[in-house]
Short mmCIF file of C-alpha atoms and ligand atoms in Angstrom, two decimals:
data_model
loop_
_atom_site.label_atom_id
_atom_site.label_comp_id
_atom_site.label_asym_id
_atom_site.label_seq_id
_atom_site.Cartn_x
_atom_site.Cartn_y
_atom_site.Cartn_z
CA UNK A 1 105.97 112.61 91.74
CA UNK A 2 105.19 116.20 92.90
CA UNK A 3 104.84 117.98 96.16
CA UNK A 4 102.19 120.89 95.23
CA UNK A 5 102.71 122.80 98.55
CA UNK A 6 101.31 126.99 97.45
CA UNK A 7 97.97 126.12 99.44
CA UNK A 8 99.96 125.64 103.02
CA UNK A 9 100.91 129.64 102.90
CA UNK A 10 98.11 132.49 103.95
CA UNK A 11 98.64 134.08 100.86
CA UNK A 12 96.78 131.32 99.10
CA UNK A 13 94.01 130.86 101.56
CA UNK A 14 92.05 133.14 102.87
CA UNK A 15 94.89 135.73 104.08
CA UNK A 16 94.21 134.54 107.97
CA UNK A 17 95.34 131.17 108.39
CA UNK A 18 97.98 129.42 107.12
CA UNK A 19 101.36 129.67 107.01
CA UNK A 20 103.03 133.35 106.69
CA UNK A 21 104.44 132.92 103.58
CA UNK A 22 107.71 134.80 105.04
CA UNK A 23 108.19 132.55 107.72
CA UNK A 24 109.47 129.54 105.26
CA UNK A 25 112.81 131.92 105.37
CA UNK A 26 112.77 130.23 108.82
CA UNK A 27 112.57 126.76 107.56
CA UNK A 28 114.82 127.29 105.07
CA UNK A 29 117.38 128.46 107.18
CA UNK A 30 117.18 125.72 109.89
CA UNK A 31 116.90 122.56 107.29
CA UNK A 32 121.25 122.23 106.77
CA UNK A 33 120.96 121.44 110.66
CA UNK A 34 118.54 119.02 109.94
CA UNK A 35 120.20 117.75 107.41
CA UNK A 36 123.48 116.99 109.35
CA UNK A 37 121.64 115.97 112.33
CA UNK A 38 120.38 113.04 109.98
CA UNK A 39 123.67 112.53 108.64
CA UNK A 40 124.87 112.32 111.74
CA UNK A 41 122.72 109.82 113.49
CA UNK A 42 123.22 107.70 110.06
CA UNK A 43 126.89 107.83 111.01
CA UNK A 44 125.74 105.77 114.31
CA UNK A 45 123.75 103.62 112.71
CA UNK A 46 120.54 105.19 112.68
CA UNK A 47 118.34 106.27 109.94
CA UNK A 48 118.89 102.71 108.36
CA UNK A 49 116.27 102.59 105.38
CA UNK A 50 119.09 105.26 103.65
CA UNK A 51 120.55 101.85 102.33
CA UNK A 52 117.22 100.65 100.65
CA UNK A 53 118.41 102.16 97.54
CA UNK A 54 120.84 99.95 96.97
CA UNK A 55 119.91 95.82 96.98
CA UNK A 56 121.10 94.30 93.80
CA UNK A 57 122.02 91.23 95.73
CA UNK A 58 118.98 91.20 97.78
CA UNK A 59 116.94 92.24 94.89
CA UNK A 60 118.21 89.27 92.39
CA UNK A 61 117.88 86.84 95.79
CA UNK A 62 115.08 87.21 96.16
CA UNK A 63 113.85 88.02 92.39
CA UNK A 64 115.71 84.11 92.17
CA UNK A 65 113.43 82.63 95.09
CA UNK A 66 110.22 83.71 93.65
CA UNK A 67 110.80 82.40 90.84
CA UNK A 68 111.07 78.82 91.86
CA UNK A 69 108.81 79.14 94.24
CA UNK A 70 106.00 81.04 92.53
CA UNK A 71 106.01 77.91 90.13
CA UNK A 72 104.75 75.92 92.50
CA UNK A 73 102.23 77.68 94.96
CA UNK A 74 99.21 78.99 93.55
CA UNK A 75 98.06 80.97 96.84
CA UNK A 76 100.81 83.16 99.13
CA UNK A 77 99.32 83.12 102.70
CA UNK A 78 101.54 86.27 104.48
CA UNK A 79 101.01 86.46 108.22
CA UNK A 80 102.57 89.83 110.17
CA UNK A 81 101.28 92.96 112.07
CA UNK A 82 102.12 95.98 111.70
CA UNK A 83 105.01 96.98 110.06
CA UNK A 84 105.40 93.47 108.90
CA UNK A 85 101.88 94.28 107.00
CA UNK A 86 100.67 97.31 106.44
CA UNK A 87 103.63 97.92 103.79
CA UNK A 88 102.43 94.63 101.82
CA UNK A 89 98.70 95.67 101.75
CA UNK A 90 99.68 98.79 100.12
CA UNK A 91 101.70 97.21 97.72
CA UNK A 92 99.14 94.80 96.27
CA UNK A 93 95.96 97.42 96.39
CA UNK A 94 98.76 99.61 94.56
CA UNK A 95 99.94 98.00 92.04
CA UNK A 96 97.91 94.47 91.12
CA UNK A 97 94.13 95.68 90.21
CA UNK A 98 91.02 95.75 92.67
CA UNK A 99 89.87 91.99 93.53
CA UNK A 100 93.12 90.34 92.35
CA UNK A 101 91.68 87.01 94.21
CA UNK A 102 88.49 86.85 92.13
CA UNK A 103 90.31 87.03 89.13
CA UNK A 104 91.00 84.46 86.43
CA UNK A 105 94.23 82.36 86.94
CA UNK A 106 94.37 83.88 83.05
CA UNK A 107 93.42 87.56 84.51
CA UNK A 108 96.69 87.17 87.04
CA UNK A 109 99.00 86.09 84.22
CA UNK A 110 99.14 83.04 86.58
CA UNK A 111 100.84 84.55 89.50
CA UNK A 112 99.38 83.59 93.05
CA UNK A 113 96.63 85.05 94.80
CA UNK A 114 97.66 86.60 98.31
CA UNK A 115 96.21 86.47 101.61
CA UNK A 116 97.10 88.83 104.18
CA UNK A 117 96.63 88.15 107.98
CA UNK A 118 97.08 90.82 109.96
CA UNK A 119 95.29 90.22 113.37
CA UNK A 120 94.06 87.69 115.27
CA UNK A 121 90.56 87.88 114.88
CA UNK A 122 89.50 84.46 114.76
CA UNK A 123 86.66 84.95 112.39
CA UNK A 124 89.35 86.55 109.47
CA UNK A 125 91.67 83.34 110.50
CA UNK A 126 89.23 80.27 110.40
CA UNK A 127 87.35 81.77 106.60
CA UNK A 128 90.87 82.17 105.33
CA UNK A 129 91.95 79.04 106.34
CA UNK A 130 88.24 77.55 104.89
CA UNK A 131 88.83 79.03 101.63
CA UNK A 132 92.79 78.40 100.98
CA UNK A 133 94.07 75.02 99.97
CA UNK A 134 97.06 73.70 102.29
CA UNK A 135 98.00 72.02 98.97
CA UNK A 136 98.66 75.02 97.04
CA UNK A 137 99.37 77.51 99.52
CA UNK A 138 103.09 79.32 100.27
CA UNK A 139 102.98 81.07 104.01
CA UNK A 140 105.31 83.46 104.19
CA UNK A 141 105.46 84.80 108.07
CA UNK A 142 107.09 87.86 109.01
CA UNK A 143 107.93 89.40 112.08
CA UNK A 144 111.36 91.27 112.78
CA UNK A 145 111.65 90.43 116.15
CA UNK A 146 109.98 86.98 115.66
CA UNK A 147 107.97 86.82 119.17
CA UNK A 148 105.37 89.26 118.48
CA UNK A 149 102.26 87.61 120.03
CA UNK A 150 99.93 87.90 117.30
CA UNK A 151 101.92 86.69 114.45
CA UNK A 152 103.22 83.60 116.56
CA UNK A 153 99.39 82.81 117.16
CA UNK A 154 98.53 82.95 114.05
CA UNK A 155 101.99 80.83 112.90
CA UNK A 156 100.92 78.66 115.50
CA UNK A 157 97.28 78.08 114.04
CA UNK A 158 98.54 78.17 110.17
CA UNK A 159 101.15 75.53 111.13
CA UNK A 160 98.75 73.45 112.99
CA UNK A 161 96.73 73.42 109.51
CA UNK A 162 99.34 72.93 107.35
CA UNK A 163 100.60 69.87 109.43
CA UNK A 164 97.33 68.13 109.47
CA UNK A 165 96.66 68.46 105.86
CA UNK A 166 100.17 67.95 104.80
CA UNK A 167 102.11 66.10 107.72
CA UNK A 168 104.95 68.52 109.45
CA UNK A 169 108.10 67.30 106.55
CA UNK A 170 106.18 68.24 103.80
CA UNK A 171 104.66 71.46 105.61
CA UNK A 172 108.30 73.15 105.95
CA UNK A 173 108.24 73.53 101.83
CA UNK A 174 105.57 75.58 102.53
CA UNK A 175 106.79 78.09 104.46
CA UNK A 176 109.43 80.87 104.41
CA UNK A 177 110.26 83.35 107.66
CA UNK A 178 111.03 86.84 107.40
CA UNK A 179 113.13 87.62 110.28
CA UNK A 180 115.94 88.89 112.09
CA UNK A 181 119.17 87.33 109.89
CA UNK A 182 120.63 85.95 113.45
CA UNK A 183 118.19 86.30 116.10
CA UNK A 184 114.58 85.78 117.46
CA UNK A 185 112.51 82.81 118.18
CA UNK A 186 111.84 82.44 114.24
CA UNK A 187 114.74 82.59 113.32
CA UNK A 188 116.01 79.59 115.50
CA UNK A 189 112.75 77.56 114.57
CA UNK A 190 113.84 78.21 110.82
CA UNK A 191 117.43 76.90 111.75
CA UNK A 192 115.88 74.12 113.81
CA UNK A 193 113.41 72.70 111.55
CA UNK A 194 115.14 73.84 108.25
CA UNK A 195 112.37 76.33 107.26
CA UNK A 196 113.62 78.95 104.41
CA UNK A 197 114.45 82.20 106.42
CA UNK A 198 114.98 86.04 104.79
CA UNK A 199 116.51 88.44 106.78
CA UNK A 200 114.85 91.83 108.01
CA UNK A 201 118.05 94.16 108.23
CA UNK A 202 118.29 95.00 111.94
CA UNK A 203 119.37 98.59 111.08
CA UNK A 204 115.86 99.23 109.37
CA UNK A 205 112.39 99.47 111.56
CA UNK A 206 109.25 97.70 111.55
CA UNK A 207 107.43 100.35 110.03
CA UNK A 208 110.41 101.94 107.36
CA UNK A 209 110.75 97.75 106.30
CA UNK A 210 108.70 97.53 103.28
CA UNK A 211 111.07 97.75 100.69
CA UNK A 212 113.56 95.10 102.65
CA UNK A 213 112.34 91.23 101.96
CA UNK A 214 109.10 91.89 104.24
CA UNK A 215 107.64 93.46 101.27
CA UNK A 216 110.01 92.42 98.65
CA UNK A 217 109.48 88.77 98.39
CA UNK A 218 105.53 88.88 99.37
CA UNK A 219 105.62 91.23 96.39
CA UNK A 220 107.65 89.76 93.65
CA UNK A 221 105.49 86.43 94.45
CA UNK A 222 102.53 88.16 92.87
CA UNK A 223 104.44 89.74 90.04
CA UNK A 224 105.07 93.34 90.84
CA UNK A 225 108.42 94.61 89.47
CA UNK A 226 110.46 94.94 93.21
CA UNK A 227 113.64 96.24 90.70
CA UNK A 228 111.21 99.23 89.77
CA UNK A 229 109.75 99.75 93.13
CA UNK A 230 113.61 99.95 94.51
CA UNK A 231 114.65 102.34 91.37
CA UNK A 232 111.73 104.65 92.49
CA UNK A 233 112.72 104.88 96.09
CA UNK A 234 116.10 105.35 95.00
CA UNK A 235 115.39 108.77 93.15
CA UNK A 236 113.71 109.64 96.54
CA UNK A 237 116.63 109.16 98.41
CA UNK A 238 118.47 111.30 95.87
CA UNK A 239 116.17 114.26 96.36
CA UNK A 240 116.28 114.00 100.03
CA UNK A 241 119.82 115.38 99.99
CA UNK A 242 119.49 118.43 98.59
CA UNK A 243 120.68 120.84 101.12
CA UNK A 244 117.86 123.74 99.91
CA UNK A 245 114.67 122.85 101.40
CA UNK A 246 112.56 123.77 98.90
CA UNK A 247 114.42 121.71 96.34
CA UNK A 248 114.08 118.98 99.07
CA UNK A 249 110.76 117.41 98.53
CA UNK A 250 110.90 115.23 101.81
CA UNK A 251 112.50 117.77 103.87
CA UNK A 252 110.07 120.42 102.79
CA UNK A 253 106.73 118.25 103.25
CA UNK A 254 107.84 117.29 106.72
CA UNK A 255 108.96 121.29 107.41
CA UNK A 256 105.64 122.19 106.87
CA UNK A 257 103.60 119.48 108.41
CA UNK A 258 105.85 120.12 111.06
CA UNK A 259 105.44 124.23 111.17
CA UNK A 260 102.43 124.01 110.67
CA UNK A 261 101.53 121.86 113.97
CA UNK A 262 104.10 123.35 116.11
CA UNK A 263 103.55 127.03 115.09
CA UNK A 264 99.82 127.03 114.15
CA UNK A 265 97.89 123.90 116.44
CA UNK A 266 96.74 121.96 113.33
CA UNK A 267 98.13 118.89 114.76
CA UNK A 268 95.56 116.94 112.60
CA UNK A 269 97.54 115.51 109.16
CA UNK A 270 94.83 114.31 107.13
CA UNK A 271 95.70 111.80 104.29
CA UNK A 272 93.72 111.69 101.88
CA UNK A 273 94.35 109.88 98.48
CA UNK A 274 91.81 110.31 95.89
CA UNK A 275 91.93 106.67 94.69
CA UNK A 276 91.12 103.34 96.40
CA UNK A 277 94.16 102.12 95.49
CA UNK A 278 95.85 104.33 97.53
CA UNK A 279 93.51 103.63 100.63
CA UNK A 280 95.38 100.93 102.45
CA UNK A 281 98.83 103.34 101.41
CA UNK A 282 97.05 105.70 103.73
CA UNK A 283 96.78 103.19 106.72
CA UNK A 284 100.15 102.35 106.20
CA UNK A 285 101.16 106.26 107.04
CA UNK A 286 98.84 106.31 109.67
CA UNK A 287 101.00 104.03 111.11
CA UNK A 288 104.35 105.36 110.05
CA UNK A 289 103.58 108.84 111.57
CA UNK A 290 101.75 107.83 114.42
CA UNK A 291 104.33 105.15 115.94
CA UNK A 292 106.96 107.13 114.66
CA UNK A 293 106.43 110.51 115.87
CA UNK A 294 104.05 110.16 118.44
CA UNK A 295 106.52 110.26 121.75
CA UNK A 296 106.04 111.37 125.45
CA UNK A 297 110.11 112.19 125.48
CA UNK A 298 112.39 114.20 123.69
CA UNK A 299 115.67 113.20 122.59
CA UNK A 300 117.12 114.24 125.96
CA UNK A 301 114.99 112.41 127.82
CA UNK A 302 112.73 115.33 128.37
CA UNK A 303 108.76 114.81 128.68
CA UNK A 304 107.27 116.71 125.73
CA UNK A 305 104.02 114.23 124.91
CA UNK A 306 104.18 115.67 121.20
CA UNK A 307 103.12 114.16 118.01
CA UNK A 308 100.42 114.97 115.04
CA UNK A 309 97.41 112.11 114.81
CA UNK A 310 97.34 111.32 111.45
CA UNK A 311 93.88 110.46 110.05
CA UNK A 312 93.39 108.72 106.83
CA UNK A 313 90.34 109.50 104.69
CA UNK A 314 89.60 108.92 101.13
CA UNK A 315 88.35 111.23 97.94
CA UNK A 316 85.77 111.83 96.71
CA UNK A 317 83.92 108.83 99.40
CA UNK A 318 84.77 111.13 102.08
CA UNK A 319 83.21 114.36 100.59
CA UNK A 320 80.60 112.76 101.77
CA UNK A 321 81.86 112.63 105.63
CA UNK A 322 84.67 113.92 106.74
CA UNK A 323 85.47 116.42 104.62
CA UNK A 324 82.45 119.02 106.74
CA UNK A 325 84.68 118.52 109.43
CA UNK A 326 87.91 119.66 107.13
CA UNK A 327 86.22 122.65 105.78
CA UNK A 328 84.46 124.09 108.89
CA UNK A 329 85.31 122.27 111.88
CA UNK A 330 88.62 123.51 113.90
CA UNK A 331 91.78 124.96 112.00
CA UNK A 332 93.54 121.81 113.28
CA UNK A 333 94.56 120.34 110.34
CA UNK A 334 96.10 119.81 107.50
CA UNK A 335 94.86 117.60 104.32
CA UNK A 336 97.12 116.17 102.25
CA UNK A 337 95.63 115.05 99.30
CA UNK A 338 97.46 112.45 97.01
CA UNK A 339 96.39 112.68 93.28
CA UNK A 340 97.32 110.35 90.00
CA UNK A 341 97.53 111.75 86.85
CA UNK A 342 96.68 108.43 84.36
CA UNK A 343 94.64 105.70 85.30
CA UNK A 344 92.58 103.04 83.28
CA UNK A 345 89.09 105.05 82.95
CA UNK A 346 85.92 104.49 82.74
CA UNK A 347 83.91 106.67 79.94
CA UNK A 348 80.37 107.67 81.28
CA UNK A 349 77.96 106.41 78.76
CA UNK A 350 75.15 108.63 76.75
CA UNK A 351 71.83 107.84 77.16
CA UNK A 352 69.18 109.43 76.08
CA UNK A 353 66.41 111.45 77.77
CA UNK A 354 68.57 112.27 81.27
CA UNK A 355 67.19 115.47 83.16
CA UNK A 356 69.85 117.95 83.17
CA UNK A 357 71.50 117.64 86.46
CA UNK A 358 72.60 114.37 85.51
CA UNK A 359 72.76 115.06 81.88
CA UNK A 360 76.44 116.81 82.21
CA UNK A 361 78.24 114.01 83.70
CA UNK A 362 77.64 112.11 80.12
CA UNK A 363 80.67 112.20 78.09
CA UNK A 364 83.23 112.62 80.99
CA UNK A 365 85.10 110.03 82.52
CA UNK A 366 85.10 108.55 86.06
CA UNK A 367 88.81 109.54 86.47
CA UNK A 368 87.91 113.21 85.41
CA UNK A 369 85.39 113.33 87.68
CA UNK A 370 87.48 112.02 90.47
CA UNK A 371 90.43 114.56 89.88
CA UNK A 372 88.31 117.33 89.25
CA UNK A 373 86.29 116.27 92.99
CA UNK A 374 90.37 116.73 94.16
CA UNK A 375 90.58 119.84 92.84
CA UNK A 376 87.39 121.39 94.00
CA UNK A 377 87.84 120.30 96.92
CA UNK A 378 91.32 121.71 97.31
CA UNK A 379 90.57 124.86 95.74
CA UNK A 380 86.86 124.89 98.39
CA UNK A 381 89.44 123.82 101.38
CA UNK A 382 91.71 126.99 100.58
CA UNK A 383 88.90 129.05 100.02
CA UNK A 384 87.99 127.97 103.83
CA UNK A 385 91.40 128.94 105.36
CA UNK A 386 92.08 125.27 105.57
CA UNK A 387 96.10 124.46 104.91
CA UNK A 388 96.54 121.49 101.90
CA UNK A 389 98.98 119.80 99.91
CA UNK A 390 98.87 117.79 96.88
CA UNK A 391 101.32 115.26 95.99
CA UNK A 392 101.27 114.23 92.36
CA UNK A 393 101.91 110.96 91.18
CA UNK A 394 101.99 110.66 87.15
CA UNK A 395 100.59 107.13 87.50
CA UNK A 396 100.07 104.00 89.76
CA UNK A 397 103.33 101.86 88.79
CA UNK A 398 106.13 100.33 90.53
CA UNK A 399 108.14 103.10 90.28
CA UNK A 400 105.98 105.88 91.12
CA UNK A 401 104.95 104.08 94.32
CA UNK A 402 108.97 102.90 95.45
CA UNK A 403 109.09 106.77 95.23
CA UNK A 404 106.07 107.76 97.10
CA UNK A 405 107.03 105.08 99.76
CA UNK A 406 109.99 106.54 100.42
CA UNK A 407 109.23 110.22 100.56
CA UNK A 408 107.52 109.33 103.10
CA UNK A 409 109.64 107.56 105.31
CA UNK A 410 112.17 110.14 104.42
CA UNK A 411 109.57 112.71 105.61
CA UNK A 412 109.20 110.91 108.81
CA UNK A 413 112.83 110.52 109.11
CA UNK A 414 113.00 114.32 108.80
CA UNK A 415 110.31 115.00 111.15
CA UNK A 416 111.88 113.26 114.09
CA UNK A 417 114.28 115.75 113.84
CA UNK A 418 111.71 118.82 113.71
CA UNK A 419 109.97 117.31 116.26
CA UNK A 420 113.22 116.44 118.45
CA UNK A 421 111.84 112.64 118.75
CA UNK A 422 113.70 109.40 118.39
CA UNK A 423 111.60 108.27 115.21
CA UNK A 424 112.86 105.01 115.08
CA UNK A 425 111.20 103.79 118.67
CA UNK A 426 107.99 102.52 119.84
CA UNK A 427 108.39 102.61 123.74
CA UNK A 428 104.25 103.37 124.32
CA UNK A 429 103.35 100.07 123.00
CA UNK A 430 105.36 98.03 125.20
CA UNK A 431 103.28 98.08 128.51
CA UNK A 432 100.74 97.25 126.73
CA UNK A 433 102.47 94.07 125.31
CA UNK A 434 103.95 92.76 128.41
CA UNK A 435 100.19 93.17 130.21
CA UNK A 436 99.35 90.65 127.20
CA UNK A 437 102.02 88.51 127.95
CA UNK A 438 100.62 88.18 131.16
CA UNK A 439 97.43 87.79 130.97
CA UNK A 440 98.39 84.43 128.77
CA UNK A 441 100.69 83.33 131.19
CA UNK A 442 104.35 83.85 129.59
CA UNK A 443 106.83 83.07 131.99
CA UNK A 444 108.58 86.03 133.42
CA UNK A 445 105.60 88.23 132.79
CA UNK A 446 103.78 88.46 136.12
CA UNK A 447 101.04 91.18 136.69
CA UNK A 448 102.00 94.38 137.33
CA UNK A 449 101.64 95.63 140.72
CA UNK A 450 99.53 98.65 140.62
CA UNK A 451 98.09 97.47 136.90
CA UNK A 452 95.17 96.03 137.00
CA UNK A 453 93.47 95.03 133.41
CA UNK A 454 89.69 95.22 135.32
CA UNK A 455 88.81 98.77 134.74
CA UNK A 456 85.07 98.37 136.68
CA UNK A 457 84.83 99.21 139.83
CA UNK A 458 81.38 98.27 140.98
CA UNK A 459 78.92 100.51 139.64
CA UNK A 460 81.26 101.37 136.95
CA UNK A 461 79.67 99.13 134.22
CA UNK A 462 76.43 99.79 132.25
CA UNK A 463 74.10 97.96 129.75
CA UNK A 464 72.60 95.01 129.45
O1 PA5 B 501 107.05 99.58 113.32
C1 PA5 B 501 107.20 98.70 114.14
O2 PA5 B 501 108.30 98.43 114.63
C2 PA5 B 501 106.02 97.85 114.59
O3 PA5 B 501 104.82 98.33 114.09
C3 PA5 B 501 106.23 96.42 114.14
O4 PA5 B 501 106.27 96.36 112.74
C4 PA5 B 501 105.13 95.49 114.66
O5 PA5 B 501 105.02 95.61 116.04
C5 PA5 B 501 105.43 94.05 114.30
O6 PA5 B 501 106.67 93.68 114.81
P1 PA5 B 501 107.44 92.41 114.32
O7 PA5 B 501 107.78 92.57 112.89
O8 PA5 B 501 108.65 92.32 115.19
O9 PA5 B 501 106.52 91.24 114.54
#
């Protein structure tokens, strides 16, 4: 892959915004201090996804475990939030092709279709569990901490299910936990009940925990090469030492993301693949970014209430929206715009008698059209004064994607430092959580004094 970064400088907009193309001297000479800060909080045990690159054992465990099981299951039921799902969704709208559920057992080379619950809406729970058989299904349920309150409803629900149609002996076979290797109220269910348990290293985050056995064994259950996706992450890891930052790929894309939010106000990062495979890729850095770098304190403890709001958006659908608001709304952001090079295309028929302004498209293909709509609409964006990137991937494979999922959390990783934040934390959510907890009653979760959860005060509420 390919970081095409020209169109974040002035000198290739419109000569007023942007990035003064001298002022990169600047990042340039404060990345080696990036650097060792990174190298340094790896040293105590921070920064743990560094080590992704290197799983044989886990690899070939879990490469060993799918194989036996994938035998036997014909539908893999995954149940997380978050970090424990977003990665997964990405991988299978990556790398299997559109509507892998409707296809032909023959179509999936036999390898399960895959369900992914990621919420508790009640609707998305009771249709899946309508349409799946208990007979033929393999839940795989993955939390890190194991007592996240969504995934242990829906566990709770799924188990329920799978006990009734299959009595609770037989329903263990069914089921693997992805969890914390020693710790967590999974984990001692698994030990209790002798449920098959992988482990979520404790050194790597929710959100930087894809390419650990939360997406690894979800993956190689439905066939995608995990060896490849690993092999592509680690060339991403390779690049991210360079000490030069514009030989750096990850260091430079989170440089100037970073400049150009903390320098120029376009706190906005837009991503933007140009591909529908790549949508739910773009949720999962919505996430990444957002929890990650989003932070009311600085390292030191000091408040700071920084962070860019990543928004994801899609080409060429969201010509058709957003993208006004990208080419003359505020100079707050920045579009990144994520581009593949070969896909499986679709020739646009002749037919005769066409008026002209449809006439043109005959002949092309749909993947022509949809990178030249990317490159328009970079070229319109610069044109605008509007600072873009385009990352390059040669294809949609296992490889390429390992790679692009890592550049990413290695840009994140990098940003925490530009942006002085711990990346690696999620503090914000937690009041929120423990006013959950007690609204359902969990002992040692009492309301809040001054909290209350009833916003209205009379008066305060309107409509019908
Ligand atoms: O990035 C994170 O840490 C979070 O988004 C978690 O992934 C999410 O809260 C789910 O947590 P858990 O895997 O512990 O259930």
């Amino acid at each position: 892959m390919r970081l095409s970064y020209g169109r974040m400088f002035a000198d290739k907009l419109d000569g007023q915004h942007g990035i003064s193309r001298p002022r990169l001297a600047d990042l340039v000479q404060r990345f080696p201090a990036v650097l060792a800060e990174v190298e340094g909080r790896r040293q105590q045990g921070e920064y743990g996804f560094y080590g992704l690159g290197d799983q044989g054992e886990v690899v070939r465990g879990i490469r060993k475990f799918a194989d036996g099981v994938g035998q036997a299951y014909d539908h893999v039921l995954v149940l997380g939030i978050g970090g424990s799902a977003l990665g997964m969704k990405t991988l299978l709208s990556a790398l299997k092709p559109p509507a892998w559920n409707e296809l032909s057992d023959e179509a999936r080379e036999y390898f399960p279709r895959i369900t992914i619950l990621e919420n508790v809406d009640p609707a998305s729970i009771a249709a899946a569990l309508q349409r799946i058989d208990p007979r033929r299904v393999f839940v795989n349920v993955i939390s890190k901490s194991g007592g996240t309150a969504e995934t242990a409803a829906q566990y709770l629900v799924v188990r329920a299910w799978l006990d009734q149609a299959l009595g609770p002996d037989a329903a263990v076979r069914h089921l693997a936990f992805t969890t914390d290797p020693t710790k967590g109220p999974l984990r001692e269910l698994a030990t209790r009940e002798g449920i098959a348990a992988l482990a979520v290293p404790p050194e790597v985050g929710g959100r930087f925990s894809v390419l650990t056995p939360v997406g690894l064994l979800p993956a190689a259950l439905i066939g995608i090469d995990i060896e490849r996706l690993i092999q592509g992450a680690r060339r991403a890891l390779d690049e991210a030492t360079r000490p030069e930052l514009t030989k750096n790929p990850a260091g430079l894309y989170s440089a100037l993301l970073w400049a150009a939010d903390a320098w120029l106000g376009a706190r906005v990062h837009v991503m933007m693949p140009y591909t529908d495979r790549l949508r739910d890729f773009a949720a999962w850095f919505v996430q990444l970014w957002a929890e990650s770098l989003g932070k009311r304190s600085d390292r030191r403890g000091q408040p700071i209430f920084s962070g860019p709001t990543p928004l994801p958006a899609v080409g060429a659908t969201d010509q058709h929206s957003q993208v006004q608001l990208f080419m003359e709304g505020p100079f707050d952001k920045v579009v990144t715009m994520v581009r593949v090079d070969e896909m499986e295309d679709v020739r646009i028929p002749h037919r005769g008698g066409l008026p002209e302004e449809l006439a043109y498209l005959q002949g092309h293909t749909l993947g022509e059209l949809l990178n030249a709509e990317q490159e328009a609409t970079a070229a319109a964006l610069s044109r605008m004064g509007r600072m873009n990137a385009t990352i390059e991937l040669p294809r949609l494979d296992a490889e390429v994607i390992g790679e692009l999922i890592m550049f990413m959390q290695l840009a994140t990783g990098f940003a925490g430092v530009w942006y002085g934040v711990n990346p690696f934390d999620q503090p914000g959510v937690e009041l929120g959580k423990r006013l959950t907890f007690a609204a359902m009653g969990r002992p040692g979760f009492s309301r809040e004094g001054s909290i209350t959860l009833d916003p209205s005060l009379p008066g305060d509420l309107v409509g019908s």
